[in-house]
PDB file of C-alpha atoms and ligand atoms in Angstrom:
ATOM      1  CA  UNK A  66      48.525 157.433-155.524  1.00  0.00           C
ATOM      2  CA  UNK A  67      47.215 161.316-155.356  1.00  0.00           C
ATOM      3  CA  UNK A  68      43.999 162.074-154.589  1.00  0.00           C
ATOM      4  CA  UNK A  69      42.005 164.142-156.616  1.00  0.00           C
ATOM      5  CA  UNK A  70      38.945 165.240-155.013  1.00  0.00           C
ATOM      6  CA  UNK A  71      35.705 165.391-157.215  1.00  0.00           C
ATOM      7  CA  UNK A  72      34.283 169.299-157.983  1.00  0.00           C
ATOM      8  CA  UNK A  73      31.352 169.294-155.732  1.00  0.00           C
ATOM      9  CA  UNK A  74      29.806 171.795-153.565  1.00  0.00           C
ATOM     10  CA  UNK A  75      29.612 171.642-149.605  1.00  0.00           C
ATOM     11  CA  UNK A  76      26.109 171.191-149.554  1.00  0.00           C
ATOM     12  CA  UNK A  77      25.967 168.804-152.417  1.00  0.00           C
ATOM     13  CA  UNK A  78      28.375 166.893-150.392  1.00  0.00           C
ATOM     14  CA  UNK A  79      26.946 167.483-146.975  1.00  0.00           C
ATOM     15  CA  UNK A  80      23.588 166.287-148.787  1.00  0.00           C
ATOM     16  CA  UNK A  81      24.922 163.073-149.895  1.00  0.00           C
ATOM     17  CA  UNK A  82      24.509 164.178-153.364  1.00  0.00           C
ATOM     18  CA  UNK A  83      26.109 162.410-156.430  1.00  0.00           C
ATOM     19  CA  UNK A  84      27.651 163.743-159.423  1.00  0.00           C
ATOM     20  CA  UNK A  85      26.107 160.650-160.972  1.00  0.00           C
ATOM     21  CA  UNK A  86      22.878 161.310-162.297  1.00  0.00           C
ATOM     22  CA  UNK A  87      20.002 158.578-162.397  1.00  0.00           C
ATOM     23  CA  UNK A  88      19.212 157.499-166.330  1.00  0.00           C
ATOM     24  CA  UNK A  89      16.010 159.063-167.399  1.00  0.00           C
ATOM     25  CA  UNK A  90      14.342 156.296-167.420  1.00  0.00           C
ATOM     26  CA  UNK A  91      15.203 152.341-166.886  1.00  0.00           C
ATOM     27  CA  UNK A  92      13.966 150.667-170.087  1.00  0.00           C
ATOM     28  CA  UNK A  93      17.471 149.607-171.511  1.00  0.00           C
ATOM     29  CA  UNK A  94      18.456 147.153-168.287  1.00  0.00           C
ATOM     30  CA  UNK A  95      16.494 144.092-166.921  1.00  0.00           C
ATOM     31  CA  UNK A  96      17.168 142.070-164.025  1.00  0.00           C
ATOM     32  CA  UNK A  97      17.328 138.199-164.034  1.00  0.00           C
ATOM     33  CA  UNK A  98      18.471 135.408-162.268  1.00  0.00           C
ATOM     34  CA  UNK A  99      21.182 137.565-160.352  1.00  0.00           C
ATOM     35  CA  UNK A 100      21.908 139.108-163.774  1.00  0.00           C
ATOM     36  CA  UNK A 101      21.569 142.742-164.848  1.00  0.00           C
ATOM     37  CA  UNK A 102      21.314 142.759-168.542  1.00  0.00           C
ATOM     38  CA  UNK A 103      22.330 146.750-169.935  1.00  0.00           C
ATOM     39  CA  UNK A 104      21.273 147.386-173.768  1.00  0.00           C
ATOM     40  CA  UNK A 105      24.938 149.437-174.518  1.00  0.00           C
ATOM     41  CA  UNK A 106      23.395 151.250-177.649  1.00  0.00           C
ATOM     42  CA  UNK A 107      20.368 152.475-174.900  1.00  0.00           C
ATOM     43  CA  UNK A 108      22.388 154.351-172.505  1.00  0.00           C
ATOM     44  CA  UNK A 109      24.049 157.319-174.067  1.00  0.00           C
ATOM     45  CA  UNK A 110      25.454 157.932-170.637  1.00  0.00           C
ATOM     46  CA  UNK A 111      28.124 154.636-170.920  1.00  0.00           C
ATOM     47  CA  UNK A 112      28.657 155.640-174.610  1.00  0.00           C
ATOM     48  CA  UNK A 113      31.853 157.784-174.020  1.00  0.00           C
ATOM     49  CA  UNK A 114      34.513 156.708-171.421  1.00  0.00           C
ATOM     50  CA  UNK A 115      34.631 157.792-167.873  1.00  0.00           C
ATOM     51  CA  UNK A 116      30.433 158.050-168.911  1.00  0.00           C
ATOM     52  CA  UNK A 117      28.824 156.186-165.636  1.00  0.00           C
ATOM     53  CA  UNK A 118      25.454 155.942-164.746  1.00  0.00           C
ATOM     54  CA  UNK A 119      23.506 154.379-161.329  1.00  0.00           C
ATOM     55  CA  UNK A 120      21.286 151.805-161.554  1.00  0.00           C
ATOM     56  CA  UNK A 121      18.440 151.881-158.501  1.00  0.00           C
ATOM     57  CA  UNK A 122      15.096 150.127-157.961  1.00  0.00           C
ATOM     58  CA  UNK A 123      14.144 147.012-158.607  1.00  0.00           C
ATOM     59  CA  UNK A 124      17.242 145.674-157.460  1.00  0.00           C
ATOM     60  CA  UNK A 125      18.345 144.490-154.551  1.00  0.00           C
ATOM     61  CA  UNK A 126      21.605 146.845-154.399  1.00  0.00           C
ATOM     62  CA  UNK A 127      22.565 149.947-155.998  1.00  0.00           C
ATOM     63  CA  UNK A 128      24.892 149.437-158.143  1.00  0.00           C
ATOM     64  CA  UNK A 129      27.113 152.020-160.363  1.00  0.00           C
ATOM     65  CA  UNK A 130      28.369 151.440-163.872  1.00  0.00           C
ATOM     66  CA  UNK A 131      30.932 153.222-165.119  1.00  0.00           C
ATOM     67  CA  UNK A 132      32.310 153.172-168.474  1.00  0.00           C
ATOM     68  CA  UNK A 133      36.471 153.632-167.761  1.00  0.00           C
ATOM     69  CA  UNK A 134      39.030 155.787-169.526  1.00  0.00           C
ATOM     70  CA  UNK A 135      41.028 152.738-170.268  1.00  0.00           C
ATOM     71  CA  UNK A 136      37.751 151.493-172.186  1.00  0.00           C
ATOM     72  CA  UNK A 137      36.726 148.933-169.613  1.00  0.00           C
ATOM     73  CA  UNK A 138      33.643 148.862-167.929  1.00  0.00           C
ATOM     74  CA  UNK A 139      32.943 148.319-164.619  1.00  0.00           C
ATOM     75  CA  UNK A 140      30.541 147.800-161.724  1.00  0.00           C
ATOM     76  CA  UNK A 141      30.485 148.764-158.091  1.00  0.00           C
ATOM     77  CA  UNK A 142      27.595 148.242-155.059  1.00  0.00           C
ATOM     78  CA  UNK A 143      26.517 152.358-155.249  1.00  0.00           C
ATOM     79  CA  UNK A 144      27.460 152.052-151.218  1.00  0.00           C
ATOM     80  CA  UNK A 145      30.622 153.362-149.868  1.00  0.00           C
ATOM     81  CA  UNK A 146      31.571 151.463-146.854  1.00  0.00           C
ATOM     82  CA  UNK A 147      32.266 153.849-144.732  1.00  0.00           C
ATOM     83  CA  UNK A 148      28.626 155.247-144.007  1.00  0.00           C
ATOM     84  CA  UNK A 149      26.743 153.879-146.910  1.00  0.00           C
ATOM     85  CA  UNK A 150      26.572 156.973-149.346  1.00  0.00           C
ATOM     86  CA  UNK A 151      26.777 156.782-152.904  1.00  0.00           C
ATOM     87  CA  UNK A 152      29.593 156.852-155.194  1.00  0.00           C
ATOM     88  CA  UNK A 153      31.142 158.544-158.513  1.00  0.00           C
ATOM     89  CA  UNK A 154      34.225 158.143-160.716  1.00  0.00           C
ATOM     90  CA  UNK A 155      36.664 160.873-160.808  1.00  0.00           C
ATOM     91  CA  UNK A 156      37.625 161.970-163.969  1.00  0.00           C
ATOM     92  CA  UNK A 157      41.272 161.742-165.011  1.00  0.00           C
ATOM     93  CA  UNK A 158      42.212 159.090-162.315  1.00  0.00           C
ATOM     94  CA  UNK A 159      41.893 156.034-161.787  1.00  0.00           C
ATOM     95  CA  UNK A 160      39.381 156.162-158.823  1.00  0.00           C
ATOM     96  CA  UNK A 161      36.232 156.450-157.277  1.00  0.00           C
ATOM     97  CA  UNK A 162      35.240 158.241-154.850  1.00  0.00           C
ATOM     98  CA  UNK A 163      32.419 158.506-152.200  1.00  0.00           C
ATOM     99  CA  UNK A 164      30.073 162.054-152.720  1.00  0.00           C
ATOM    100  CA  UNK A 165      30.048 162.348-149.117  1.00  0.00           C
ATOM    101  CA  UNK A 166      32.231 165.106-147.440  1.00  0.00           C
ATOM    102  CA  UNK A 167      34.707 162.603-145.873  1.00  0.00           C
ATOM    103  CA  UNK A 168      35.550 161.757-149.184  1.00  0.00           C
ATOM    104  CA  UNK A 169      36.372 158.072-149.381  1.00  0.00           C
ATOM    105  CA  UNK A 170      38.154 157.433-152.012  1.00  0.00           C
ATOM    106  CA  UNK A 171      38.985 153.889-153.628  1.00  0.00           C
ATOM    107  CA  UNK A 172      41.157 152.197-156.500  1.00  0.00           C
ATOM    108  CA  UNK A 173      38.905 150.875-159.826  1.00  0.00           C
ATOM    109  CA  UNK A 174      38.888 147.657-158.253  1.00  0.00           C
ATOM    110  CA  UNK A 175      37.486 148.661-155.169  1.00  0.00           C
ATOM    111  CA  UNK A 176      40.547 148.448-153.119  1.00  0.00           C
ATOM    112  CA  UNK A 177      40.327 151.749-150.699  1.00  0.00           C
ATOM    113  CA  UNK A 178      43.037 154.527-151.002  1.00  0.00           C
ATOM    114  CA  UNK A 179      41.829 157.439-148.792  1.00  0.00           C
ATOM    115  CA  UNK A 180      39.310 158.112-145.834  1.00  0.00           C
ATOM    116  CA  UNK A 181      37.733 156.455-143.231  1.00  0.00           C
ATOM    117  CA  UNK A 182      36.194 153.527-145.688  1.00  0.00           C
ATOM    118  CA  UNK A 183      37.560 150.376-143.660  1.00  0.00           C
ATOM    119  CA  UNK A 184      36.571 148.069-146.281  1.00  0.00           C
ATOM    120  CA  UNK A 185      36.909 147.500-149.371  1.00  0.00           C
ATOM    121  CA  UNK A 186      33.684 148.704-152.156  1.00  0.00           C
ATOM    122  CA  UNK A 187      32.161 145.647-153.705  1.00  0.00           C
ATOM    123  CA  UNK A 188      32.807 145.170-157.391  1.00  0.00           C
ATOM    124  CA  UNK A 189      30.480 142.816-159.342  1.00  0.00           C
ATOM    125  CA  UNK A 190      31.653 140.553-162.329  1.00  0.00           C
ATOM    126  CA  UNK A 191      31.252 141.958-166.174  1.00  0.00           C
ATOM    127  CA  UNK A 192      30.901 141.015-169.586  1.00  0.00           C
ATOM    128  CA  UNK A 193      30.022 142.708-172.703  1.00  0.00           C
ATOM    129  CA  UNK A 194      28.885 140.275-175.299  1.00  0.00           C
ATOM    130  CA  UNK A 195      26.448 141.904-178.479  1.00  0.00           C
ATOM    131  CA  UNK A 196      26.215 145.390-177.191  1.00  0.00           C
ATOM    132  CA  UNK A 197      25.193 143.991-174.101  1.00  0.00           C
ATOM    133  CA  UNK A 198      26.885 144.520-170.956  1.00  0.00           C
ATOM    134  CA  UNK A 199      26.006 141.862-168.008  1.00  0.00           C
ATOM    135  CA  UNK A 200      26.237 142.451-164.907  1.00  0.00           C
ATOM    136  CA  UNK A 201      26.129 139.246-162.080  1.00  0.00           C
ATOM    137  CA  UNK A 202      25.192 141.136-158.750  1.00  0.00           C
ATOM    138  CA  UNK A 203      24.212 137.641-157.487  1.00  0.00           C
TER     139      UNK A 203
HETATM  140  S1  LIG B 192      29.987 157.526-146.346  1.00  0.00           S
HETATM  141 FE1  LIG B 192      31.641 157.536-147.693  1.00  0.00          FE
HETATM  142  S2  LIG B 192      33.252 158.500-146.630  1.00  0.00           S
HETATM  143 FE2  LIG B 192      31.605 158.447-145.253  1.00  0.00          FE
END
């Protein structure tokens, strides 16, 4: 599989910096029982495919959300395993892909493709049901 690389700066990149923004604020989500609960019609960021948003605080991982081309949606702990850094999707491929300036770079189910990642980015069970998307982070 090629690798496209995601448009960000050096320093962005040297900074750790995602492309992913944070949601402006974190009404339309709720955690319980191991379960993130996301209102669909709340977060105009998942509206559109290859939309994504990060989820942070109040939880006990990061975790990133992203909305696929293909329709599906999907979840990811926001922590690359290479050094930890956060991750985005890449538009037009079927990837994401660590912000860092190694570049890490893994399949949409988590399975790595490129870079020194050694393992494999944890994916966490999803289900939309009523404009609701749940998320089991356990
Ligand atoms: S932290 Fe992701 S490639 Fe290094």
């Amino acid at each position: 599989m090629k690798v496209k690389k995601l448009n960000r700066t050096f320093f962005q990149r040297a900074l750790g910096r995602p492309a992913t923004g944070l949601p402006e604020n974190n009404d339309f989500w709720s955690l319980s029982d191991g379960k993130i609960t996301l209102d669909l019609n709340q977060a105009p960021e998942l509206l559109k495919p290859a939309g994504a948003v990060r989820l942070e605080g109040n939880l006990p991982v990061k975790v990133l959300v992203v909305h696929g081309e293909d329709g599906q949606y999907r979840a990811y702990e926001n922590k690359c395993t290479h050094a930890g850094r956060r991750i985005d999707p890449v538009p037009g491929t079927e990837t994401v892909q660590c912000c860092s300036l190694n570049c890490a770079t893994f399949d949409l189910d988590g399975n790595k493709i490129a870079g020194p990642a050694k393992k494999t980015l944890k994916t966490y069970p999803v289900n939309v049901a009523n404009g609701k998307l749940l998320i089991e982070i356990g």
